[in-house]
Short mmCIF file of C-alpha atoms in Angstrom, two decimals:
data_model
loop_
_atom_site.label_atom_id
_atom_site.label_comp_id
_atom_site.label_asym_id
_atom_site.label_seq_id
_atom_site.Cartn_x
_atom_site.Cartn_y
_atom_site.Cartn_z
CA UNK A 1 -51.46 -10.63 15.17
CA UNK A 2 -54.41 -11.64 13.01
CA UNK A 3 -57.04 -14.06 14.33
CA UNK A 4 -55.93 -16.78 11.91
CA UNK A 5 -52.36 -16.53 13.19
CA UNK A 6 -53.53 -16.71 16.80
CA UNK A 7 -55.55 -19.86 16.10
CA UNK A 8 -52.64 -21.43 14.22
CA UNK A 9 -50.19 -20.86 17.08
CA UNK A 10 -52.67 -22.16 19.65
CA UNK A 11 -53.14 -25.40 17.72
CA UNK A 12 -49.40 -26.01 17.64
CA UNK A 13 -48.73 -24.97 21.23
CA UNK A 14 -48.81 -28.53 22.59
CA UNK A 15 -46.26 -29.77 20.05
CA UNK A 16 -42.52 -29.09 19.94
CA UNK A 17 -41.00 -26.98 17.20
CA UNK A 18 -39.61 -29.30 14.54
CA UNK A 19 -37.98 -26.78 12.20
CA UNK A 20 -36.32 -23.37 12.39
CA UNK A 21 -36.46 -21.57 9.05
CA UNK A 22 -33.66 -19.05 8.72
CA UNK A 23 -34.58 -16.35 6.21
CA UNK A 24 -31.15 -14.89 5.56
CA UNK A 25 -28.13 -15.25 3.30
CA UNK A 26 -25.93 -18.34 3.09
CA UNK A 27 -23.03 -16.35 4.52
CA UNK A 28 -24.99 -15.18 7.57
CA UNK A 29 -26.47 -18.65 8.11
CA UNK A 30 -22.96 -19.93 8.84
CA UNK A 31 -22.72 -17.74 11.93
CA UNK A 32 -26.29 -18.22 13.17
CA UNK A 33 -26.59 -22.00 13.04
CA UNK A 34 -23.87 -22.66 15.68
CA UNK A 35 -25.67 -20.28 18.05
CA UNK A 36 -28.91 -22.23 17.63
CA UNK A 37 -27.10 -25.56 17.95
CA UNK A 38 -25.88 -24.61 21.43
CA UNK A 39 -29.48 -25.04 22.57
CA UNK A 40 -30.58 -27.98 20.41
CA UNK A 41 -28.67 -30.46 18.28
CA UNK A 42 -31.82 -32.20 17.12
CA UNK A 43 -34.03 -29.47 15.68
CA UNK A 44 -34.04 -29.18 11.90
CA UNK A 45 -32.68 -25.90 10.49
CA UNK A 46 -33.76 -24.87 6.99
CA UNK A 47 -32.17 -22.00 5.05
CA UNK A 48 -34.36 -19.78 2.86
CA UNK A 49 -32.66 -17.01 0.91
CA UNK A 50 -35.65 -15.86 -1.14
CA UNK A 51 -39.41 -15.93 -1.45
CA UNK A 52 -39.08 -18.81 -3.91
CA UNK A 53 -37.23 -20.78 -1.24
CA UNK A 54 -40.05 -20.13 1.22
CA UNK A 55 -42.65 -21.14 -1.36
CA UNK A 56 -40.86 -24.45 -1.86
CA UNK A 57 -41.32 -25.50 1.78
CA UNK A 58 -44.23 -27.98 2.12
CA UNK A 59 -47.24 -26.85 4.21
CA UNK A 60 -46.79 -29.68 6.72
CA UNK A 61 -43.24 -28.53 7.43
CA UNK A 62 -44.39 -24.91 7.82
CA UNK A 63 -46.95 -26.10 10.36
CA UNK A 64 -44.13 -27.34 12.60
CA UNK A 65 -41.82 -24.41 11.99
CA UNK A 66 -40.77 -21.08 13.42
CA UNK A 67 -39.32 -18.55 10.96
CA UNK A 68 -36.45 -16.23 11.87
CA UNK A 69 -35.67 -13.42 9.44
CA UNK A 70 -32.20 -11.93 9.92
CA UNK A 71 -31.07 -9.07 7.68
CA UNK A 72 -33.35 -10.18 4.85
CA UNK A 73 -35.16 -7.74 2.56
CA UNK A 74 -37.68 -10.43 1.62
CA UNK A 75 -41.26 -9.58 2.61
CA UNK A 76 -43.00 -12.74 3.83
CA UNK A 77 -46.52 -12.94 2.38
CA UNK A 78 -49.56 -13.40 4.65
CA UNK A 79 -50.33 -16.95 3.51
CA UNK A 80 -46.91 -18.17 4.65
CA UNK A 81 -47.12 -16.24 7.93
CA UNK A 82 -50.50 -17.86 8.58
CA UNK A 83 -49.15 -21.32 7.77
CA UNK A 84 -46.34 -21.22 10.32
CA UNK A 85 -47.10 -23.17 13.47
CA UNK A 86 -44.83 -21.11 15.74
CA UNK A 87 -44.91 -17.60 14.30
CA UNK A 88 -42.20 -15.62 12.55
CA UNK A 89 -39.74 -13.17 14.09
CA UNK A 90 -37.73 -10.51 12.32
CA UNK A 91 -34.39 -9.06 13.42
CA UNK A 92 -34.69 -5.47 12.20
CA UNK A 93 -31.44 -3.45 11.75
CA UNK A 94 -32.89 -0.39 13.44
CA UNK A 95 -34.69 0.66 16.64
CA UNK A 96 -38.48 1.11 16.88
CA UNK A 97 -37.96 4.79 16.01
CA UNK A 98 -36.76 3.72 12.54
CA UNK A 99 -39.18 1.20 11.06
CA UNK A 100 -39.02 0.48 7.37
CA UNK A 101 -36.46 0.74 4.60
CA UNK A 102 -32.73 1.55 5.06
CA UNK A 103 -32.94 2.65 8.71
CA UNK A 104 -29.18 3.22 9.09
CA UNK A 105 -29.23 5.75 6.25
CA UNK A 106 -32.06 7.75 7.79
CA UNK A 107 -30.46 7.69 11.25
CA UNK A 108 -27.26 9.14 9.78
CA UNK A 109 -29.31 11.77 7.96
CA UNK A 110 -31.02 12.72 11.24
CA UNK A 111 -27.71 12.81 13.11
CA UNK A 112 -29.03 10.31 15.67
CA UNK A 113 -26.94 10.07 18.84
CA UNK A 114 -28.41 6.71 19.86
CA UNK A 115 -29.44 3.76 17.74
CA UNK A 116 -30.32 0.10 18.16
CA UNK A 117 -31.88 -3.01 16.68
CA UNK A 118 -35.23 -4.67 17.20
CA UNK A 119 -36.78 -8.14 17.22
CA UNK A 120 -40.50 -8.32 16.53
CA UNK A 121 -43.27 -10.67 15.51
CA UNK A 122 -43.87 -10.58 11.78
CA UNK A 123 -47.36 -9.60 10.72
CA UNK A 124 -48.80 -8.58 7.36
CA UNK A 125 -47.61 -4.98 7.72
CA UNK A 126 -43.83 -4.53 7.53
CA UNK A 127 -42.06 -3.56 10.78
CA UNK A 128 -45.29 -3.23 12.72
CA UNK A 129 -45.61 -6.43 14.75
CA UNK A 130 -45.32 -6.64 18.55
CA UNK A 131 -41.76 -6.02 19.76
CA UNK A 132 -40.09 -8.77 21.78
CA UNK A 133 -36.47 -7.59 21.93
CA UNK A 134 -34.45 -4.36 21.75
CA UNK A 135 -30.74 -3.55 21.92
CA UNK A 136 -29.56 0.07 22.13
CA UNK A 137 -26.15 1.67 21.76
CA UNK A 138 -24.62 5.16 21.36
CA UNK A 139 -23.68 6.38 17.89
CA UNK A 140 -20.07 7.61 17.60
CA UNK A 141 -19.65 11.21 16.52
CA UNK A 142 -19.63 11.65 12.73
CA UNK A 143 -20.43 7.95 12.14
CA UNK A 144 -20.92 6.98 8.50
CA UNK A 145 -23.63 4.68 7.17
CA UNK A 146 -21.01 1.94 6.92
CA UNK A 147 -19.99 2.51 10.55
CA UNK A 148 -23.58 2.36 11.76
CA UNK A 149 -24.37 -0.70 9.64
CA UNK A 150 -21.43 -2.54 11.23
CA UNK A 151 -22.57 -1.58 14.74
CA UNK A 152 -26.16 -2.62 13.92
CA UNK A 153 -25.02 -6.06 12.75
CA UNK A 154 -23.12 -6.55 16.01
CA UNK A 155 -26.24 -5.48 17.89
CA UNK A 156 -28.42 -7.94 15.98
CA UNK A 157 -25.91 -10.68 16.81
CA UNK A 158 -26.27 -9.84 20.51
CA UNK A 159 -30.05 -10.04 20.28
CA UNK A 160 -29.94 -13.32 18.37
CA UNK A 161 -27.55 -14.85 20.90
CA UNK A 162 -29.64 -13.73 23.87
CA UNK A 163 -32.92 -15.05 22.41
CA UNK A 164 -31.68 -18.18 20.62
CA UNK A 165 -32.45 -20.56 23.47
CA UNK A 166 -36.05 -19.42 23.80
CA UNK A 167 -36.57 -19.30 20.03
CA UNK A 168 -35.44 -22.90 19.64
CA UNK A 169 -36.88 -24.57 22.73
CA UNK A 170 -40.11 -22.70 23.59
CA UNK A 171 -43.19 -23.54 21.56
CA UNK A 172 -45.01 -20.52 23.01
CA UNK A 173 -45.04 -16.98 21.58
CA UNK A 174 -42.22 -14.90 23.05
CA UNK A 175 -43.11 -12.28 25.65
CA UNK A 176 -43.92 -8.87 24.20
CA UNK A 177 -42.39 -5.60 25.34
CA UNK A 178 -44.52 -2.53 26.00
CA UNK A 179 -42.75 -0.59 23.25
CA UNK A 180 -44.42 0.82 20.15
CA UNK A 181 -43.12 1.52 16.67
CA UNK A 182 -42.79 5.11 15.49
CA UNK A 183 -45.52 6.23 13.11
CA UNK A 184 -43.04 7.33 10.42
CA UNK A 185 -42.14 4.32 8.26
CA UNK A 186 -39.50 4.81 5.58
CA UNK A 187 -39.81 3.13 2.18
CA UNK A 188 -37.87 2.86 -1.06
CA UNK A 189 -39.96 5.80 -2.24
CA UNK A 190 -38.84 7.85 0.77
CA UNK A 191 -35.24 7.01 0.01
CA UNK A 192 -35.67 7.97 -3.65
CA UNK A 193 -37.17 11.33 -2.64
CA UNK A 194 -34.10 12.07 -0.51
CA UNK A 195 -31.87 11.16 -3.46
CA UNK A 196 -33.56 13.75 -5.71
CA UNK A 197 -31.21 16.74 -5.37
CA UNK A 198 -32.95 20.09 -6.03
CA UNK A 199 -30.86 22.60 -8.03
CA UNK A 200 -31.14 25.26 -5.30
CA UNK A 201 -30.10 22.96 -2.44
CA UNK A 202 -28.10 24.58 0.37
CA UNK A 203 -24.51 23.51 0.99
CA UNK A 204 -25.18 21.96 4.42
CA UNK A 205 -28.18 20.00 3.17
CA UNK A 206 -26.29 18.69 0.14
CA UNK A 207 -23.48 17.33 2.28
CA UNK A 208 -25.96 15.90 4.74
CA UNK A 209 -27.76 13.99 1.97
CA UNK A 210 -24.58 12.75 0.34
CA UNK A 211 -23.30 11.44 3.67
CA UNK A 212 -26.53 9.57 4.38
CA UNK A 213 -27.64 8.48 0.92
CA UNK A 214 -24.50 8.74 -1.22
CA UNK A 215 -23.90 4.99 -1.24
CA UNK A 216 -27.41 4.35 -2.51
CA UNK A 217 -29.74 1.54 -1.49
CA UNK A 218 -29.24 -0.72 -4.49
CA UNK A 219 -32.01 1.04 -6.39
CA UNK A 220 -31.06 4.72 -6.55
CA UNK A 221 -28.31 7.17 -5.65
CA UNK A 222 -28.33 10.95 -5.19
CA UNK A 223 -29.17 12.45 -8.56
CA UNK A 224 -29.35 15.98 -9.92
CA UNK A 225 -31.43 16.65 -13.05
CA UNK A 226 -30.58 19.59 -15.29
CA UNK A 227 -31.74 20.29 -18.85
CA UNK A 228 -33.29 16.85 -19.00
CA UNK A 229 -30.01 15.10 -18.09
CA UNK A 230 -29.26 13.17 -14.90
CA UNK A 231 -26.06 13.79 -12.93
CA UNK A 232 -24.60 11.83 -10.01
CA UNK A 233 -21.75 12.68 -7.61
CA UNK A 234 -18.32 12.07 -9.12
CA UNK A 235 -16.66 8.86 -7.90
CA UNK A 236 -14.19 9.27 -5.05
CA UNK A 237 -10.56 9.75 -6.11
CA UNK A 238 -11.71 10.76 -9.58
CA UNK A 239 -9.52 13.59 -10.83
CA UNK A 240 -10.58 13.58 -14.46
CA UNK A 241 -13.06 16.26 -15.49
CA UNK A 242 -15.42 16.63 -18.43
CA UNK A 243 -16.94 19.80 -19.87
CA UNK A 244 -20.37 18.38 -19.07
CA UNK A 245 -19.62 18.14 -15.33
CA UNK A 246 -21.56 20.33 -12.90
CA UNK A 247 -20.19 21.67 -9.63
CA UNK A 248 -22.45 22.61 -6.72
CA UNK A 249 -21.03 23.91 -3.43
CA UNK A 250 -17.63 22.48 -4.36
CA UNK A 251 -19.01 19.02 -5.13
CA UNK A 252 -18.65 17.74 -8.68
CA UNK A 253 -21.49 15.91 -10.41
CA UNK A 254 -20.96 13.85 -13.56
CA UNK A 255 -23.39 12.49 -16.10
CA UNK A 256 -25.05 9.31 -14.90
CA UNK A 257 -23.74 6.20 -16.73
CA UNK A 258 -27.04 5.77 -18.58
CA UNK A 259 -26.83 9.37 -19.80
CA UNK A 260 -23.23 8.91 -20.92
CA UNK A 261 -24.18 5.84 -22.95
CA UNK A 262 -27.08 7.71 -24.53
CA UNK A 263 -24.86 10.66 -25.41
CA UNK A 264 -22.33 8.33 -27.03
#
């Protein structure tokens, strides 16, 4: 924690928390608010779905607030973190061994046998703040990214439920665990690199990448480039073929939609 954040939390330590800011989606908020209300029916709960929503919160309200980020991809800027009177905590959908972007995808790629989710103080660096909560669970054999994502959400719910009372009622920083983050931090750039399929890729590695990254991250999907054209895996249950299709290790690749439009 930076010095400015330490001073800010110390100033507010004698006052009760007036507001919980939930940085999440409207859908998720509906399940989290009742959990918080079990411990306080008086505290104000404010939903923020984006950085613009956070920016719209007046400084005096931030000074009496604690921020809880749950499944949000929004990176909270330093000035807002410093303005919060009772710190910010992030529920990360991965264990400390998987800090950063799309942790479920990378765990599937690694064939992880155990996984988990983490709660940590939010500082200026993403997924680097002191850890205050951890939930672990075994990964079923041959679990998909979708399977692991579902299990991670259930794990985050367990953590949120177990910490909700303290997060709402205690105006002190939560106790830190003696657990450190792994040094490898994945990013969107890391994900994109794994999606770049080399033409000489081995069969096992191709299937491994498609299993882990085939669904994409909202920004890129596995892509093969040949003769200046981009190809992506053929959609599931697609039986139609085109002379431009490419097959590698029994897996069919089709021209990316942008390439098809350009060709037309």
